[in-house]
Amino acid sequence: MKRAVVVFSGGQDSTTCLAQALQQYDEVHCVTFDYGQRHRAEIDVARELALKLGPVAHKVLDVTLLNELAVSSLTRDSIPVPDYEPDASGIPNTFVPGRNILFLT
């Protein structure tokens, strides 16, 4: 039996990966990460798409600790989301450092 795990945000890239995995694997699991993102709709959309697209086991994992480790306007209501203007380092305040590497470990 071939199995796959899809890191699933519900966005177009991960939805495409899920659709492909459902065609190529016998058993598919989705993992969505709740890292304290301000746009909670992301998690709701991921849940809905996982249900609609096929027989998948879908788990939402709480990694809100990331909010304590990284300062970002995506995870903290106290920081406004600006029009795109990088700070002096060239990194926008919407960047969540280490987010993707945490998801993959």
Short mmCIF file of N, CA and C in Angstrom, two decimals:
data_model
loop_
_atom_site.label_atom_id
_atom_site.label_comp_id
_atom_site.label_asym_id
_atom_site.label_seq_id
_atom_site.Cartn_x
_atom_site.Cartn_y
_atom_site.Cartn_z
N MET A 1 0.84 -1.18 0.00
CA MET A 1 0.00 0.00 0.00
C MET A 1 0.89 1.24 0.00
N LYS A 2 0.65 2.14 -0.94
CA LYS A 2 1.41 3.39 -1.03
C LYS A 2 0.68 4.47 -0.25
N ARG A 3 1.44 5.19 0.61
CA ARG A 3 0.85 6.23 1.45
C ARG A 3 1.58 7.55 1.24
N ALA A 4 0.84 8.65 1.48
CA ALA A 4 1.43 9.99 1.35
C ALA A 4 0.92 10.89 2.46
N VAL A 5 1.76 11.85 2.83
CA VAL A 5 1.37 12.92 3.75
C VAL A 5 1.51 14.23 2.99
N VAL A 6 0.47 15.05 3.02
CA VAL A 6 0.48 16.34 2.35
C VAL A 6 0.40 17.43 3.41
N VAL A 7 1.39 18.33 3.42
CA VAL A 7 1.31 19.53 4.26
C VAL A 7 0.31 20.44 3.56
N PHE A 8 -0.83 20.66 4.21
CA PHE A 8 -1.99 21.22 3.52
C PHE A 8 -2.49 22.51 4.14
N SER A 9 -2.27 23.62 3.42
CA SER A 9 -2.75 24.93 3.89
C SER A 9 -4.13 25.25 3.35
N GLY A 10 -4.52 24.55 2.28
CA GLY A 10 -5.77 24.88 1.61
C GLY A 10 -5.57 25.87 0.48
N GLY A 11 -4.33 26.32 0.27
CA GLY A 11 -4.02 27.22 -0.84
C GLY A 11 -3.90 26.43 -2.14
N GLN A 12 -3.68 27.14 -3.23
CA GLN A 12 -3.69 26.46 -4.53
C GLN A 12 -2.55 25.46 -4.69
N ASP A 13 -1.37 25.75 -4.15
CA ASP A 13 -0.25 24.82 -4.30
C ASP A 13 -0.50 23.51 -3.54
N SER A 14 -0.89 23.63 -2.27
CA SER A 14 -1.09 22.40 -1.50
C SER A 14 -2.34 21.65 -1.95
N THR A 15 -3.34 22.37 -2.48
CA THR A 15 -4.53 21.70 -3.01
C THR A 15 -4.17 20.90 -4.26
N THR A 16 -3.30 21.45 -5.09
CA THR A 16 -2.82 20.72 -6.26
C THR A 16 -2.05 19.47 -5.83
N CYS A 17 -1.21 19.61 -4.80
CA CYS A 17 -0.46 18.45 -4.28
C CYS A 17 -1.41 17.39 -3.75
N LEU A 18 -2.46 17.81 -3.04
CA LEU A 18 -3.43 16.85 -2.52
C LEU A 18 -4.14 16.13 -3.65
N ALA A 19 -4.57 16.85 -4.67
CA ALA A 19 -5.26 16.22 -5.80
C ALA A 19 -4.36 15.19 -6.48
N GLN A 20 -3.09 15.53 -6.65
CA GLN A 20 -2.15 14.59 -7.26
C GLN A 20 -1.92 13.39 -6.36
N ALA A 21 -1.76 13.63 -5.07
CA ALA A 21 -1.54 12.52 -4.13
C ALA A 21 -2.73 11.56 -4.12
N LEU A 22 -3.94 12.10 -4.20
CA LEU A 22 -5.12 11.25 -4.22
C LEU A 22 -5.16 10.35 -5.45
N GLN A 23 -4.57 10.80 -6.55
CA GLN A 23 -4.51 9.98 -7.76
C GLN A 23 -3.41 8.93 -7.69
N GLN A 24 -2.33 9.23 -6.98
CA GLN A 24 -1.14 8.37 -7.03
C GLN A 24 -0.96 7.46 -5.83
N TYR A 25 -1.69 7.71 -4.74
CA TYR A 25 -1.47 6.94 -3.52
C TYR A 25 -2.76 6.30 -3.03
N ASP A 26 -2.59 5.18 -2.33
CA ASP A 26 -3.74 4.45 -1.81
C ASP A 26 -4.32 5.12 -0.56
N GLU A 27 -3.45 5.71 0.23
CA GLU A 27 -3.86 6.32 1.49
C GLU A 27 -3.17 7.68 1.60
N VAL A 28 -3.97 8.72 1.85
CA VAL A 28 -3.43 10.08 1.92
C VAL A 28 -3.83 10.72 3.25
N HIS A 29 -2.86 11.32 3.89
CA HIS A 29 -3.07 12.06 5.13
C HIS A 29 -2.72 13.52 4.88
N CYS A 30 -3.52 14.43 5.43
CA CYS A 30 -3.23 15.87 5.33
C CYS A 30 -2.92 16.40 6.72
N VAL A 31 -1.95 17.30 6.77
CA VAL A 31 -1.61 17.98 8.01
C VAL A 31 -1.69 19.48 7.76
N THR A 32 -2.50 20.15 8.56
CA THR A 32 -2.61 21.61 8.50
C THR A 32 -2.09 22.14 9.82
N PHE A 33 -1.32 23.22 9.76
CA PHE A 33 -0.71 23.77 10.96
C PHE A 33 -1.40 25.06 11.39
N ASP A 34 -1.82 25.07 12.64
CA ASP A 34 -2.36 26.28 13.26
C ASP A 34 -1.21 26.93 14.00
N TYR A 35 -0.62 27.96 13.37
CA TYR A 35 0.52 28.64 13.98
C TYR A 35 0.10 30.01 14.52
N GLY A 36 -1.21 30.18 14.72
CA GLY A 36 -1.72 31.44 15.25
C GLY A 36 -1.95 32.48 14.18
N GLN A 37 -2.09 32.03 12.93
CA GLN A 37 -2.28 32.97 11.83
C GLN A 37 -3.54 33.80 12.04
N ARG A 38 -3.45 35.06 11.65
CA ARG A 38 -4.58 35.98 11.82
C ARG A 38 -5.75 35.59 10.93
N HIS A 39 -5.47 35.07 9.77
CA HIS A 39 -6.54 34.69 8.84
C HIS A 39 -6.96 33.26 9.13
N ARG A 40 -7.83 33.11 10.11
CA ARG A 40 -8.29 31.80 10.56
C ARG A 40 -9.04 31.06 9.47
N ALA A 41 -9.52 31.79 8.47
CA ALA A 41 -10.25 31.16 7.37
C ALA A 41 -9.39 30.14 6.64
N GLU A 42 -8.07 30.30 6.67
CA GLU A 42 -7.18 29.33 6.02
C GLU A 42 -7.44 27.92 6.54
N ILE A 43 -7.57 27.80 7.84
CA ILE A 43 -7.77 26.48 8.45
C ILE A 43 -9.14 25.93 8.07
N ASP A 44 -10.17 26.78 8.08
CA ASP A 44 -11.51 26.34 7.69
C ASP A 44 -11.55 25.88 6.24
N VAL A 45 -10.88 26.62 5.36
CA VAL A 45 -10.83 26.24 3.94
C VAL A 45 -10.11 24.91 3.78
N ALA A 46 -9.02 24.72 4.49
CA ALA A 46 -8.28 23.45 4.41
C ALA A 46 -9.18 22.29 4.84
N ARG A 47 -9.92 22.47 5.91
CA ARG A 47 -10.84 21.40 6.38
C ARG A 47 -11.88 21.07 5.30
N GLU A 48 -12.49 22.12 4.75
CA GLU A 48 -13.53 21.92 3.74
C GLU A 48 -12.99 21.23 2.49
N LEU A 49 -11.83 21.68 2.02
CA LEU A 49 -11.25 21.07 0.82
C LEU A 49 -10.85 19.62 1.05
N ALA A 50 -10.31 19.32 2.21
CA ALA A 50 -9.93 17.94 2.51
C ALA A 50 -11.16 17.03 2.47
N LEU A 51 -12.28 17.53 2.96
CA LEU A 51 -13.53 16.74 2.92
C LEU A 51 -14.04 16.58 1.49
N LYS A 52 -13.98 17.65 0.71
CA LYS A 52 -14.52 17.63 -0.65
C LYS A 52 -13.69 16.82 -1.62
N LEU A 53 -12.36 16.89 -1.48
CA LEU A 53 -11.50 16.29 -2.49
C LEU A 53 -11.39 14.78 -2.40
N GLY A 54 -11.61 14.22 -1.25
CA GLY A 54 -11.52 12.78 -1.23
C GLY A 54 -11.32 12.19 0.14
N PRO A 55 -11.17 10.90 0.14
CA PRO A 55 -11.01 10.20 1.41
C PRO A 55 -9.60 10.44 1.96
N VAL A 56 -9.49 11.42 2.85
CA VAL A 56 -8.20 11.71 3.47
C VAL A 56 -8.38 11.82 4.98
N ALA A 57 -7.35 11.43 5.69
CA ALA A 57 -7.30 11.71 7.12
C ALA A 57 -6.70 13.10 7.25
N HIS A 58 -7.40 14.01 7.91
CA HIS A 58 -6.94 15.39 8.01
C HIS A 58 -6.77 15.77 9.48
N LYS A 59 -5.60 16.28 9.80
CA LYS A 59 -5.29 16.66 11.18
C LYS A 59 -4.82 18.11 11.19
N VAL A 60 -5.36 18.89 12.12
CA VAL A 60 -4.88 20.26 12.34
C VAL A 60 -4.02 20.23 13.60
N LEU A 61 -2.75 20.59 13.44
CA LEU A 61 -1.82 20.56 14.57
C LEU A 61 -1.60 21.96 15.12
N ASP A 62 -1.64 22.08 16.43
CA ASP A 62 -1.43 23.35 17.10
C ASP A 62 0.07 23.59 17.29
N VAL A 63 0.58 24.58 16.56
CA VAL A 63 1.98 24.99 16.72
C VAL A 63 2.02 26.49 17.01
N THR A 64 1.07 26.94 17.83
CA THR A 64 0.98 28.37 18.15
C THR A 64 2.18 28.86 18.94
N LEU A 65 3.01 27.95 19.42
CA LEU A 65 4.26 28.35 20.06
C LEU A 65 5.08 29.22 19.11
N LEU A 66 4.95 28.99 17.82
CA LEU A 66 5.68 29.78 16.83
C LEU A 66 5.39 31.27 17.00
N ASN A 67 4.18 31.60 17.41
CA ASN A 67 3.81 32.99 17.65
C ASN A 67 4.65 33.61 18.76
N GLU A 68 5.07 32.80 19.71
CA GLU A 68 5.91 33.29 20.80
C GLU A 68 7.36 33.43 20.36
N LEU A 69 7.77 32.66 19.38
CA LEU A 69 9.16 32.64 18.96
C LEU A 69 9.47 33.65 17.86
N ALA A 70 8.48 34.03 17.08
CA ALA A 70 8.72 34.89 15.92
C ALA A 70 7.74 36.06 15.92
N VAL A 71 8.24 37.24 15.70
CA VAL A 71 7.40 38.43 15.64
C VAL A 71 7.01 38.66 14.17
N SER A 72 5.70 38.62 13.91
CA SER A 72 5.21 38.78 12.54
C SER A 72 3.80 39.35 12.57
N SER A 73 3.49 40.18 11.60
CA SER A 73 2.13 40.72 11.51
C SER A 73 1.12 39.64 11.12
N LEU A 74 1.59 38.50 10.64
CA LEU A 74 0.66 37.40 10.31
C LEU A 74 0.17 36.67 11.54
N THR A 75 0.91 36.80 12.65
CA THR A 75 0.54 36.07 13.86
C THR A 75 0.21 36.97 15.04
N ARG A 76 0.45 38.25 14.92
CA ARG A 76 0.19 39.16 16.05
C ARG A 76 -0.73 40.29 15.64
N ASP A 77 -1.88 40.36 16.31
CA ASP A 77 -2.86 41.40 16.02
C ASP A 77 -2.33 42.80 16.30
N SER A 78 -1.36 42.90 17.20
CA SER A 78 -0.83 44.21 17.58
C SER A 78 0.08 44.83 16.52
N ILE A 79 0.45 44.05 15.50
CA ILE A 79 1.32 44.54 14.43
C ILE A 79 0.48 44.69 13.17
N PRO A 80 0.32 45.91 12.67
CA PRO A 80 -0.49 46.09 11.46
C PRO A 80 0.18 45.47 10.23
N VAL A 81 -0.64 44.95 9.33
CA VAL A 81 -0.14 44.43 8.06
C VAL A 81 -0.03 45.62 7.11
N PRO A 82 1.19 45.99 6.74
CA PRO A 82 1.37 47.18 5.91
C PRO A 82 1.22 46.88 4.42
N ASP A 83 1.14 47.95 3.65
CA ASP A 83 1.37 47.80 2.22
C ASP A 83 2.81 47.34 2.11
N TYR A 84 3.15 46.66 1.03
CA TYR A 84 4.49 46.08 0.95
C TYR A 84 5.56 47.16 1.00
N GLU A 85 6.28 47.17 2.10
CA GLU A 85 7.44 48.03 2.28
C GLU A 85 8.40 47.27 3.18
N PRO A 86 9.45 46.69 2.64
CA PRO A 86 10.37 45.94 3.49
C PRO A 86 11.07 46.86 4.47
N ASP A 87 11.41 46.31 5.63
CA ASP A 87 12.18 47.10 6.59
C ASP A 87 13.62 47.20 6.12
N ALA A 88 14.47 47.75 6.93
CA ALA A 88 15.87 47.98 6.53
C ALA A 88 16.57 46.70 6.11
N SER A 89 16.16 45.57 6.67
CA SER A 89 16.80 44.30 6.31
C SER A 89 16.26 43.72 5.01
N GLY A 90 15.18 44.32 4.48
CA GLY A 90 14.58 43.82 3.25
C GLY A 90 13.55 42.73 3.49
N ILE A 91 13.26 42.42 4.76
CA ILE A 91 12.30 41.37 5.10
C ILE A 91 11.00 42.02 5.55
N PRO A 92 9.87 41.72 4.89
CA PRO A 92 8.60 42.32 5.31
C PRO A 92 8.17 41.77 6.67
N ASN A 93 7.37 42.57 7.41
CA ASN A 93 6.95 42.11 8.74
C ASN A 93 5.89 41.03 8.67
N THR A 94 5.50 40.62 7.46
CA THR A 94 4.57 39.50 7.30
C THR A 94 5.30 38.16 7.26
N PHE A 95 6.62 38.20 7.22
CA PHE A 95 7.43 36.98 7.16
C PHE A 95 7.42 36.29 8.52
N VAL A 96 7.17 34.99 8.53
CA VAL A 96 7.22 34.20 9.76
C VAL A 96 8.46 33.32 9.68
N PRO A 97 9.54 33.71 10.38
CA PRO A 97 10.79 32.97 10.27
C PRO A 97 10.65 31.51 10.70
N GLY A 98 11.21 30.63 9.92
CA GLY A 98 11.24 29.21 10.28
C GLY A 98 9.93 28.47 10.14
N ARG A 99 8.91 29.11 9.61
CA ARG A 99 7.59 28.48 9.54
C ARG A 99 7.62 27.20 8.72
N ASN A 100 8.11 27.27 7.51
CA ASN A 100 8.07 26.09 6.64
C ASN A 100 8.98 24.98 7.12
N ILE A 101 10.14 25.32 7.66
CA ILE A 101 11.04 24.27 8.15
C ILE A 101 10.42 23.57 9.35
N LEU A 102 9.68 24.31 10.18
CA LEU A 102 8.97 23.69 11.30
C LEU A 102 7.92 22.72 10.78
N PHE A 103 7.20 23.12 9.73
CA PHE A 103 6.16 22.27 9.17
C PHE A 103 6.73 20.96 8.62
N LEU A 104 7.93 21.01 8.10
CA LEU A 104 8.52 19.82 7.47
C LEU A 104 9.27 18.92 8.44
N THR A 105 9.47 19.36 9.67
CA THR A 105 10.23 18.53 10.62
C THR A 105 9.36 17.67 11.48
#
